[in-house]
Short mmCIF file of C-alpha atoms and ligand atoms in Angstrom, two decimals:
data_model
loop_
_atom_site.label_atom_id
_atom_site.label_comp_id
_atom_site.label_asym_id
_atom_site.label_seq_id
_atom_site.Cartn_x
_atom_site.Cartn_y
_atom_site.Cartn_z
CA MET A 1 56.25 -58.18 -173.29
CA SER A 2 57.59 -54.81 -172.06
CA ALA A 3 55.24 -52.04 -170.78
CA PRO A 4 54.35 -49.35 -173.34
CA ASP A 5 56.31 -46.11 -173.11
CA ARG A 6 53.76 -43.64 -171.68
CA THR A 7 56.07 -40.64 -172.01
CA ALA A 8 55.65 -40.83 -175.77
CA VAL A 9 51.94 -40.05 -175.49
CA VAL A 10 51.88 -37.09 -173.09
CA ALA A 11 50.25 -34.89 -175.72
CA PRO A 12 48.13 -36.55 -178.40
CA ASP A 13 48.71 -33.59 -180.73
CA ARG A 14 50.87 -30.51 -180.95
CA LEU A 15 48.00 -28.18 -179.87
CA THR A 16 47.80 -29.44 -176.31
CA LEU A 17 49.50 -27.75 -173.38
CA PRO A 18 50.45 -29.75 -170.29
CA ALA A 19 47.86 -29.20 -167.53
CA GLU A 20 50.28 -27.40 -165.21
CA GLU A 21 51.24 -25.05 -168.02
CA VAL A 22 47.57 -24.22 -168.60
CA ARG A 23 47.24 -23.47 -164.89
CA ARG A 24 50.34 -21.25 -164.85
CA LEU A 25 49.34 -19.32 -167.96
CA GLY A 26 45.75 -19.08 -166.69
CA TYR A 27 46.96 -17.47 -163.48
CA ARG A 28 48.90 -15.00 -165.60
CA VAL A 29 45.65 -14.10 -167.39
CA ILE A 30 43.90 -13.57 -164.05
CA ASP A 31 46.84 -11.47 -162.86
CA ALA A 32 46.58 -9.31 -165.98
CA TYR A 33 42.89 -8.79 -165.30
CA VAL A 34 43.33 -7.96 -161.62
CA ASP A 35 46.23 -5.61 -162.43
CA HIS A 36 43.91 -3.89 -164.90
CA LEU A 37 41.22 -3.57 -162.22
CA THR A 38 43.50 -2.25 -159.52
CA GLY A 39 45.60 0.01 -161.72
CA ILE A 40 42.87 1.42 -163.91
CA ARG A 41 42.80 4.87 -162.32
CA GLU A 42 46.52 5.30 -163.02
CA ILE A 43 46.11 4.87 -166.78
CA ALA A 44 44.32 6.95 -169.41
CA PRO A 45 40.78 5.96 -170.39
CA SER A 46 41.70 6.23 -174.08
CA ALA A 47 44.32 4.14 -175.86
CA SER A 48 47.74 5.46 -174.94
CA ALA A 49 49.23 4.43 -178.31
CA GLY A 50 47.63 3.91 -181.66
CA PHE A 51 47.16 1.37 -184.42
CA ASP A 52 50.24 2.47 -186.32
CA ALA A 53 52.41 1.73 -183.30
CA PHE A 54 50.98 -1.71 -182.64
CA GLN A 55 50.41 -3.14 -186.09
CA PRO A 56 54.13 -3.58 -186.94
CA LEU A 57 54.51 -5.70 -183.81
CA VAL A 58 52.14 -8.39 -185.14
CA ASN A 59 52.05 -7.91 -188.89
CA GLU A 60 53.88 -11.00 -190.15
CA PRO A 61 53.13 -14.00 -192.34
CA ALA A 62 51.19 -16.74 -190.54
CA PRO A 63 53.79 -18.53 -188.38
CA GLU A 64 54.46 -22.12 -189.41
CA GLY A 65 56.29 -23.01 -186.21
CA PRO A 66 55.59 -22.56 -182.48
CA ALA A 67 56.36 -19.61 -180.21
CA ASP A 68 56.88 -19.14 -176.50
CA PRO A 69 53.38 -18.91 -174.94
CA ASP A 70 54.56 -16.33 -172.37
CA ALA A 71 55.77 -14.04 -175.15
CA VAL A 72 52.51 -14.54 -177.02
CA LEU A 73 50.54 -13.70 -173.88
CA ASP A 74 52.68 -10.61 -173.21
CA LEU A 75 51.87 -9.28 -176.66
CA ALA A 76 48.17 -10.02 -176.28
CA VAL A 77 48.05 -8.29 -172.89
CA SER A 78 49.76 -5.23 -174.30
CA ALA A 79 47.31 -5.16 -177.26
CA LEU A 80 44.41 -5.12 -174.82
CA SER A 81 45.85 -2.67 -172.32
CA THR A 82 48.08 -0.07 -173.96
CA TYR A 83 46.49 -0.16 -177.38
CA MET A 84 42.82 0.08 -176.48
CA ASN A 85 40.22 2.50 -175.14
CA HIS A 86 39.03 1.32 -171.74
CA SER A 87 35.26 1.44 -171.68
CA ASP A 88 35.31 0.23 -168.08
CA HIS A 89 37.49 3.15 -166.90
CA PRO A 90 35.78 5.29 -164.23
CA ARG A 91 36.65 8.46 -166.15
CA ASN A 92 35.51 7.21 -169.55
CA PHE A 93 32.37 9.15 -170.41
CA ALA A 94 32.54 8.70 -174.19
CA ARG A 95 29.63 7.39 -176.27
CA VAL A 96 28.21 4.59 -174.10
CA PRO A 97 30.83 3.12 -171.75
CA SER A 98 30.77 -0.49 -170.57
CA PRO A 99 31.55 -0.52 -166.83
CA SER A 100 31.60 -4.35 -166.60
CA ASN A 101 31.95 -6.31 -163.36
CA ALA A 102 34.22 -9.02 -162.00
CA MET A 103 31.62 -11.78 -161.63
CA GLY A 104 30.53 -11.19 -165.20
CA VAL A 105 34.13 -11.37 -166.38
CA LEU A 106 34.74 -14.60 -164.48
CA GLY A 107 31.49 -16.01 -165.83
CA ASP A 108 32.56 -15.19 -169.37
CA MET A 109 35.97 -16.76 -168.78
CA LEU A 110 34.33 -19.86 -167.37
CA ALA A 111 31.86 -20.12 -170.25
CA THR A 112 34.70 -19.89 -172.76
CA ALA A 113 36.85 -22.30 -170.81
CA MET A 114 34.10 -24.93 -170.78
CA ASN A 115 33.23 -24.12 -174.39
CA ALA A 116 29.69 -23.76 -173.11
CA ALA A 117 26.83 -23.56 -175.58
CA ALA A 118 23.14 -22.76 -175.25
CA MET A 119 21.35 -24.19 -178.26
CA SER A 120 18.73 -26.52 -176.76
CA ALA A 121 17.36 -27.52 -173.37
CA SER A 122 18.12 -31.15 -174.09
CA GLY A 123 21.72 -30.64 -175.14
CA HIS A 124 22.51 -27.69 -172.85
CA PRO A 125 20.06 -27.86 -169.96
CA GLY A 126 22.23 -25.84 -167.57
CA PRO A 127 22.97 -22.85 -169.82
CA THR A 128 19.38 -22.91 -171.13
CA ALA A 129 17.96 -22.75 -167.60
CA LEU A 130 20.30 -19.85 -166.77
CA GLU A 131 19.29 -17.95 -169.90
CA LEU A 132 15.59 -18.49 -169.17
CA VAL A 133 15.82 -17.31 -165.60
CA VAL A 134 17.86 -14.22 -166.48
CA LEU A 135 15.34 -13.32 -169.18
CA GLU A 136 12.51 -13.77 -166.66
CA TRP A 137 14.21 -11.41 -164.25
CA LEU A 138 14.66 -8.75 -166.91
CA THR A 139 11.07 -9.21 -168.10
CA ALA A 140 9.82 -8.62 -164.56
CA GLU A 141 12.03 -5.58 -164.02
CA LEU A 142 10.68 -3.93 -167.16
CA GLY A 143 7.10 -4.84 -166.22
CA LEU A 144 6.56 -6.83 -169.41
CA PRO A 145 3.99 -9.66 -169.35
CA PRO A 146 5.32 -12.88 -167.77
CA GLU A 147 4.74 -14.85 -170.99
CA THR A 148 7.34 -12.68 -172.74
CA ASP A 149 9.99 -14.64 -174.64
CA GLY A 150 13.56 -13.52 -174.99
CA VAL A 151 16.99 -14.34 -176.26
CA LEU A 152 20.52 -13.16 -175.55
CA LEU A 153 22.38 -11.78 -178.55
CA SER A 154 25.63 -9.97 -179.26
CA GLY A 155 24.32 -6.45 -178.63
CA GLY A 156 21.79 -3.79 -179.44
CA SER A 157 22.21 -3.73 -183.20
CA VAL A 158 21.61 -7.46 -183.63
CA SER A 159 18.88 -7.48 -181.00
CA SER A 160 16.82 -4.85 -182.83
CA LEU A 161 17.49 -6.46 -186.20
CA THR A 162 16.17 -9.72 -184.75
CA ALA A 163 13.13 -7.85 -183.40
CA PHE A 164 12.42 -6.35 -186.82
CA ALA A 165 12.66 -9.72 -188.55
CA THR A 166 10.25 -11.12 -185.94
CA ALA A 167 7.82 -8.23 -186.29
CA ARG A 168 7.75 -8.60 -190.05
CA HIS A 169 7.25 -12.34 -189.87
CA VAL A 170 4.40 -12.00 -187.38
CA MET A 171 2.69 -9.17 -189.25
CA PHE A 172 3.15 -10.27 -192.87
CA GLY A 173 4.88 -13.62 -193.07
CA GLU A 174 7.18 -12.26 -195.74
CA HIS A 175 8.47 -8.89 -196.86
CA ASP A 176 5.81 -6.40 -197.86
CA ALA A 177 7.25 -3.65 -200.03
CA SER A 178 4.53 -1.25 -198.89
CA ALA A 179 5.37 -1.62 -195.18
CA VAL A 180 6.48 1.61 -193.50
CA VAL A 181 8.53 2.08 -190.33
CA TYR A 182 8.44 5.20 -188.12
CA LEU A 183 11.36 6.40 -186.05
CA SER A 184 12.96 9.74 -185.14
CA ASP A 185 16.01 11.75 -186.09
CA GLN A 186 17.49 10.71 -182.71
CA THR A 187 16.99 6.97 -183.26
CA HIS A 188 20.27 5.05 -183.14
CA SER A 189 21.81 4.45 -186.57
CA SER A 190 21.76 0.68 -186.04
CA MET A 191 17.96 0.69 -186.40
CA ALA A 192 18.02 2.00 -189.97
CA ARG A 193 20.90 -0.34 -190.75
CA GLY A 194 18.94 -3.32 -189.46
CA LEU A 195 15.97 -2.32 -191.57
CA ARG A 196 18.22 -1.93 -194.62
CA VAL A 197 19.62 -5.42 -194.09
CA LEU A 198 16.06 -6.74 -194.02
CA GLY A 199 15.24 -5.08 -197.32
CA PHE A 200 13.47 -1.90 -196.22
CA THR A 201 14.28 0.88 -198.64
CA ASP A 202 14.83 4.47 -197.47
CA ASP A 203 11.46 5.55 -198.84
CA ARG A 204 9.78 3.15 -196.42
CA ILE A 205 11.47 4.62 -193.34
CA ARG A 206 9.95 7.82 -191.90
CA THR A 207 12.57 9.69 -189.91
CA LEU A 208 10.44 12.15 -187.94
CA PRO A 209 12.09 15.36 -186.68
CA THR A 210 12.16 15.38 -182.87
CA ASP A 211 10.60 18.03 -180.61
CA ASP A 212 12.52 20.57 -178.51
CA ALA A 213 13.42 17.84 -176.01
CA PHE A 214 14.72 15.52 -178.77
CA ARG A 215 11.71 13.22 -178.41
CA LEU A 216 9.59 11.63 -181.09
CA PRO A 217 6.54 13.92 -181.52
CA ILE A 218 3.18 12.16 -181.30
CA GLY A 219 1.41 14.58 -183.63
CA ALA A 220 3.94 14.02 -186.40
CA LEU A 221 3.77 10.24 -185.86
CA THR A 222 -0.02 10.16 -186.19
CA ALA A 223 0.03 12.45 -189.21
CA ALA A 224 2.66 10.33 -190.97
CA VAL A 225 0.74 7.11 -190.31
CA GLU A 226 -2.46 8.67 -191.70
CA ALA A 227 -0.68 10.09 -194.74
CA ASP A 228 0.92 6.75 -195.55
CA ARG A 229 -2.35 4.89 -195.19
CA ALA A 230 -4.07 7.43 -197.45
CA ALA A 231 -1.29 6.86 -200.00
CA GLY A 232 -2.01 3.12 -200.04
CA LEU A 233 1.03 2.15 -197.94
CA ARG A 234 1.01 -0.14 -194.94
CA PRO A 235 2.09 1.41 -191.61
CA PHE A 236 3.98 -1.42 -189.93
CA MET A 237 6.16 -0.54 -186.97
CA VAL A 238 7.14 2.33 -184.72
CA VAL A 239 10.59 2.33 -183.14
CA ALA A 240 10.74 4.34 -179.91
CA THR A 241 13.92 4.99 -177.98
CA ALA A 242 14.19 4.67 -174.21
CA GLY A 243 17.32 6.75 -173.71
CA THR A 244 18.79 8.18 -176.89
CA THR A 245 22.51 7.96 -177.38
CA ASN A 246 22.87 11.69 -177.99
CA THR A 247 20.97 13.17 -175.05
CA GLY A 248 19.40 10.36 -172.98
CA ALA A 249 15.93 11.53 -174.08
CA VAL A 250 13.08 9.05 -173.67
CA ASP A 251 10.35 9.09 -176.29
CA PRO A 252 6.77 9.38 -174.94
CA LEU A 253 6.33 5.64 -174.65
CA LEU A 254 2.78 5.59 -173.27
CA GLU A 255 1.45 7.80 -176.04
CA ILE A 256 3.37 5.87 -178.67
CA ALA A 257 1.91 2.64 -177.30
CA ASP A 258 -1.56 4.15 -177.77
CA VAL A 259 -0.81 5.17 -181.36
CA ALA A 260 0.62 1.72 -182.07
CA ALA A 261 -2.45 -0.01 -180.60
CA ALA A 262 -4.85 2.21 -182.51
CA ASN A 263 -3.05 1.63 -185.80
CA ASP A 264 -2.01 -1.99 -185.48
CA LEU A 265 1.68 -1.09 -185.48
CA TRP A 266 4.38 -3.26 -183.96
CA PHE A 267 5.80 -1.26 -181.04
CA HIS A 268 9.56 -1.72 -180.66
CA VAL A 269 11.47 0.03 -177.89
CA ASP A 270 15.20 0.48 -178.31
CA GLY A 271 16.32 0.52 -174.71
CA ALA A 272 19.81 -0.70 -175.60
CA PHE A 273 21.26 2.07 -173.50
CA GLY A 274 18.45 3.33 -171.26
CA ALA A 275 16.16 0.41 -170.41
CA PRO A 276 18.04 -0.54 -167.19
CA ALA A 277 16.90 2.81 -165.76
CA ALA A 278 13.52 1.10 -165.33
CA PHE A 279 15.12 -0.96 -162.53
CA THR A 280 15.11 2.22 -160.39
CA PRO A 281 11.93 3.83 -159.03
CA GLY A 282 12.61 7.18 -160.74
CA GLY A 283 13.59 5.56 -164.01
CA ARG A 284 10.51 3.36 -164.00
CA GLU A 285 8.38 6.50 -164.10
CA ILE A 286 10.38 8.03 -166.94
CA LEU A 287 10.14 4.78 -168.91
CA ALA A 288 6.43 4.22 -168.23
CA GLY A 289 4.94 2.54 -171.27
CA ILE A 290 7.92 0.26 -171.98
CA GLU A 291 5.83 -2.58 -170.51
CA ARG A 292 3.44 -2.24 -173.45
CA ALA A 293 6.10 -2.85 -176.09
CA ASP A 294 5.89 -5.76 -178.50
CA SER A 295 9.67 -5.95 -178.37
CA VAL A 296 12.41 -4.37 -176.28
CA THR A 297 16.15 -4.22 -176.88
CA LEU A 298 18.33 -3.92 -173.78
CA ASP A 299 22.12 -4.10 -173.72
CA PRO A 300 23.54 -5.48 -170.48
CA HIS A 301 27.01 -4.65 -171.83
CA LYS A 302 26.13 -1.00 -171.32
CA TRP A 303 24.20 -0.01 -168.21
CA LEU A 304 23.80 -3.48 -166.73
CA PHE A 305 27.53 -3.85 -166.15
CA SER A 306 28.05 -6.98 -168.21
CA PRO A 307 31.19 -7.47 -170.29
CA TYR A 308 30.88 -7.32 -174.09
CA GLU A 309 29.02 -8.96 -175.90
CA THR A 310 25.71 -9.10 -174.04
CA GLY A 311 22.53 -7.96 -175.75
CA VAL A 312 18.96 -8.90 -174.89
CA LEU A 313 15.82 -9.03 -176.96
CA LEU A 314 12.47 -9.44 -175.22
CA VAL A 315 9.35 -10.11 -177.29
CA SER A 316 6.04 -9.95 -175.46
CA ARG A 317 4.15 -11.99 -178.05
CA PRO A 318 4.76 -15.57 -176.95
CA GLY A 319 6.05 -17.90 -179.65
CA ALA A 320 6.84 -15.07 -182.08
CA LEU A 321 10.61 -15.63 -181.97
CA ASP A 322 10.28 -19.37 -182.51
CA ALA A 323 7.75 -18.84 -185.29
CA THR A 324 10.26 -16.61 -187.05
CA PHE A 325 13.50 -18.51 -186.56
CA ALA A 326 12.80 -22.19 -185.84
CA VAL A 327 14.37 -24.73 -188.15
CA ALA A 328 14.13 -28.50 -187.84
CA PRO A 329 16.64 -30.23 -190.08
CA GLU A 330 17.09 -33.98 -189.78
CA TYR A 331 20.59 -33.65 -188.36
CA LEU A 332 19.29 -31.70 -185.33
CA ARG A 333 16.33 -33.87 -184.42
CA ASP A 334 18.17 -35.75 -181.67
CA THR A 335 18.76 -32.52 -179.76
CA ALA A 336 15.39 -30.73 -179.76
CA GLY A 337 14.10 -29.80 -176.30
CA ASP A 338 11.18 -27.82 -174.95
CA VAL A 339 13.19 -24.63 -175.17
CA ASN A 340 15.64 -24.22 -178.01
CA PHE A 341 17.43 -20.90 -178.00
CA ARG A 342 18.88 -21.80 -181.38
CA ASP A 343 15.28 -21.28 -182.63
CA ARG A 344 14.92 -17.78 -181.21
CA GLY A 345 17.38 -15.96 -183.42
CA PRO A 346 19.64 -16.29 -186.42
CA GLN A 347 22.45 -18.14 -184.57
CA LEU A 348 22.54 -21.92 -184.46
CA THR A 349 25.81 -22.49 -182.63
CA ARG A 350 25.78 -20.01 -179.80
CA GLY A 351 27.81 -19.71 -176.64
CA THR A 352 26.15 -19.00 -173.35
CA ARG A 353 25.91 -15.29 -172.66
CA ALA A 354 23.60 -15.92 -169.73
CA VAL A 355 26.19 -17.25 -167.32
CA LYS A 356 28.04 -13.94 -167.05
CA LEU A 357 24.81 -12.04 -166.46
CA TRP A 358 23.40 -14.60 -164.06
CA MET A 359 26.62 -14.80 -162.01
CA MET A 360 26.62 -11.02 -161.59
CA LEU A 361 22.93 -10.61 -160.74
CA LYS A 362 22.94 -13.60 -158.41
CA THR A 363 26.14 -12.60 -156.59
CA PHE A 364 25.47 -8.92 -156.08
CA GLY A 365 21.66 -8.95 -156.19
CA LEU A 366 19.22 -6.63 -157.84
CA GLY A 367 19.41 -4.16 -154.96
CA ALA A 368 23.07 -3.39 -155.62
CA THR A 369 22.40 -3.34 -159.36
CA ARG A 370 19.58 -0.82 -158.90
CA ASP A 371 21.81 1.40 -156.77
CA ALA A 372 24.59 1.22 -159.37
CA ILE A 373 22.16 2.29 -162.10
CA ALA A 374 20.79 5.10 -159.92
CA ARG A 375 24.34 6.27 -159.30
CA GLY A 376 24.74 6.85 -163.05
CA ILE A 377 21.70 9.12 -163.07
CA GLU A 378 23.07 10.99 -160.05
CA LEU A 379 26.54 11.40 -161.56
CA ALA A 380 25.15 13.23 -164.59
CA GLU A 381 23.49 15.62 -162.16
CA VAL A 382 26.81 16.10 -160.36
CA ALA A 383 28.40 16.93 -163.73
CA GLU A 384 25.63 19.34 -164.64
CA ALA A 385 25.93 21.15 -161.30
CA ALA A 386 29.70 21.47 -161.72
CA LEU A 387 29.27 22.84 -165.24
CA ARG A 388 26.65 25.36 -164.13
CA ALA A 389 29.02 26.54 -161.41
CA THR A 390 31.84 27.16 -163.91
CA PRO A 391 31.80 30.25 -166.15
CA GLY A 392 32.03 29.68 -169.91
CA TRP A 393 29.82 26.61 -170.16
CA GLU A 394 26.28 26.36 -171.44
CA ILE A 395 24.16 23.30 -170.68
CA VAL A 396 22.68 22.27 -174.02
CA THR A 397 20.61 19.35 -172.69
CA PRO A 398 20.31 18.78 -168.93
CA ALA A 399 21.21 15.57 -167.14
CA GLN A 400 18.78 12.85 -168.17
CA LEU A 401 19.34 9.12 -167.87
CA ALA A 402 23.05 9.62 -167.19
CA VAL A 403 23.74 11.87 -170.19
CA VAL A 404 24.51 15.60 -170.15
CA THR A 405 25.55 17.73 -173.15
CA PHE A 406 27.16 21.16 -173.06
CA ALA A 407 29.17 23.68 -175.03
CA HIS A 408 31.88 26.21 -174.24
CA GLU A 409 31.74 29.81 -175.32
CA SER A 410 35.30 29.89 -176.61
CA MET A 411 36.13 26.45 -178.07
CA GLU A 412 34.46 23.99 -180.42
CA ALA A 413 33.43 20.70 -178.78
CA GLY A 414 35.51 18.44 -181.02
CA GLU A 415 38.64 20.39 -180.08
CA ILE A 416 37.87 20.16 -176.36
CA VAL A 417 37.37 16.41 -176.67
CA ALA A 418 40.60 16.01 -178.65
CA ARG A 419 42.52 17.93 -175.99
CA ALA A 420 40.96 15.92 -173.15
CA THR A 421 41.81 12.66 -174.90
CA ALA A 422 45.40 13.79 -175.43
CA GLU A 423 45.68 14.85 -171.78
CA GLY A 424 44.46 11.40 -170.70
CA TYR A 425 42.57 12.23 -167.51
CA SER A 426 39.01 11.84 -168.73
CA ALA A 427 37.40 10.75 -171.99
CA PRO A 428 34.34 12.76 -173.00
CA SER A 429 32.98 12.53 -176.55
CA SER A 430 31.36 15.01 -178.88
CA THR A 431 28.17 14.90 -180.88
CA VAL A 432 26.05 17.23 -182.96
CA LEU A 433 22.57 18.40 -181.91
CA ARG A 434 20.60 20.26 -184.57
CA GLY A 435 23.80 21.26 -186.28
CA ARG A 436 25.47 22.35 -183.06
CA SER A 437 28.61 20.64 -181.87
CA VAL A 438 28.44 19.71 -178.16
CA VAL A 439 30.52 17.90 -175.57
CA ARG A 440 28.74 14.89 -174.12
CA LEU A 441 29.26 12.85 -170.95
CA CYS A 442 27.67 9.46 -170.39
CA THR A 443 28.08 8.75 -166.68
CA ILE A 444 27.00 5.13 -166.18
CA ASN A 445 30.09 3.90 -164.37
CA PRO A 446 29.13 3.56 -160.68
CA ARG A 447 32.83 3.58 -159.74
CA THR A 448 33.26 7.21 -160.80
CA SER A 449 33.59 9.35 -157.67
CA ASP A 450 32.08 12.82 -157.31
CA ALA A 451 35.63 14.16 -156.95
CA GLU A 452 36.66 12.59 -160.27
CA MET A 453 33.63 14.07 -161.98
CA VAL A 454 34.30 17.55 -160.59
CA GLU A 455 38.00 17.27 -161.48
CA SER A 456 37.07 16.15 -165.02
CA ILE A 457 34.92 19.27 -165.49
CA ALA A 458 37.65 21.50 -164.04
CA ARG A 459 40.17 20.06 -166.49
CA LEU A 460 37.81 20.45 -169.44
CA SER A 461 37.38 24.10 -168.43
CA ALA A 462 41.13 24.59 -168.30
CA LEU A 463 41.57 22.92 -171.70
CA ALA A 464 38.86 25.14 -173.18
CA GLY A 465 40.73 28.22 -172.01
CA GLY A 466 39.36 28.85 -168.55
C1 PLP B 1 20.36 3.70 -178.07
C2 PLP B 1 21.25 2.68 -178.69
N1 PLP B 1 20.72 1.74 -179.49
C3 PLP B 1 21.47 0.79 -180.09
C4 PLP B 1 22.84 0.76 -179.93
C5 PLP B 1 23.66 -0.31 -180.62
O1 PLP B 1 24.09 -1.24 -179.68
P1 PLP B 1 25.35 -2.20 -179.99
O2 PLP B 1 26.52 -1.28 -180.16
O3 PLP B 1 25.44 -3.06 -178.80
O4 PLP B 1 25.06 -2.95 -181.23
C6 PLP B 1 23.45 1.73 -179.10
C7 PLP B 1 24.91 1.73 -178.91
O5 PLP B 1 25.46 2.58 -178.27
C8 PLP B 1 22.63 2.70 -178.47
O6 PLP B 1 23.16 3.65 -177.69
#
């Protein structure tokens, strides 16, 4: 009998690349990443070409046959470099940037490469242990009780939505049409959207006008709760913001915690953007009261330097997440462990988001992380000082939690931002505060130098006409 012909079975299917080819292409991916890192200051923070230019390059019927993987990779790299805003660019100050970090990126690559999941401690003990320890670290940094439960999610919107579903389940079991939620006119739009998804109608959401510092006013909160109770409604939850997107304002968390306790309200803190400030001594003071929250949203893909998508939800009432989300169908019974992250949110199949966060925090340490967060606060102060030293600018809201807003006497903010984006040096964004259009910088990238910040302001001044 002759030996079987092994060459005929190199690849069991037509979706398998030879190992050496995977290695070669993989190195090309790493090269693309490192080129991005090392060349980032030479490119514009905003996309240098738009959708209309790129779409024709890929808009074709689904290909029936194969293509050269190098050509496919080239096109993908160009989609993600030329045709994309770079939220990790040191001169990107628009909305909330995402400064990212190399260990986090490598962790994410590794997790994807291993197709790692984090559903249950029995099936995925490694990723589950990493997720638990990362959540414990964040719990401690925010000063929340040690029995706090948490879960990693895609980002702030889904984290708060998950918090609201949990709050409702704990408070009522099911939806109560008389339940009312309190938030402010500076609360992020994702909060109202999450409530809408859960069935809260607009007439059950009290959007309280903020005070002069864009903070939720305690007097108005108390009055609204009393008025609703008198009208036979059921005050349910207050959503405070630790670092608003518009101005970086922090709601008076301690006083809100008192109102929540006195009125049996669930106290949710949206710290998607600002909560990491609590890692620094100064920020901890500004965020005092966050430790009393029933639930906190924190987005590591913003000011904790994690790549997208990394969101965190912490719930200080132990067991509340599991009580809300646990399912136990017969086809999962072989895999149940003591900790099942699949029971702490709406996702059953879920990749590990913890490994990228753990690899970063473990490699660099909390000390370096703290300093990087503090640098963001400092950079906004550098920007404010440069603006104050330049004629024509008015500071509309001072530097707070790495956000500063300002206006120019001779040009509308949207026009200044459009010109800056076209010029390609820095990327500010605009927003509207009480009807007034302002330029806004969010300065959370620790790699931004003072010189780059000062140069960015100088260029904005020139674009605005001096
Ligand atoms: C204060 C605040 N909350 C929530 C969100 C929503 O987070 P995500 O975009 O991760 O869903 C953002 C996003 O910028 C935010 O700034």
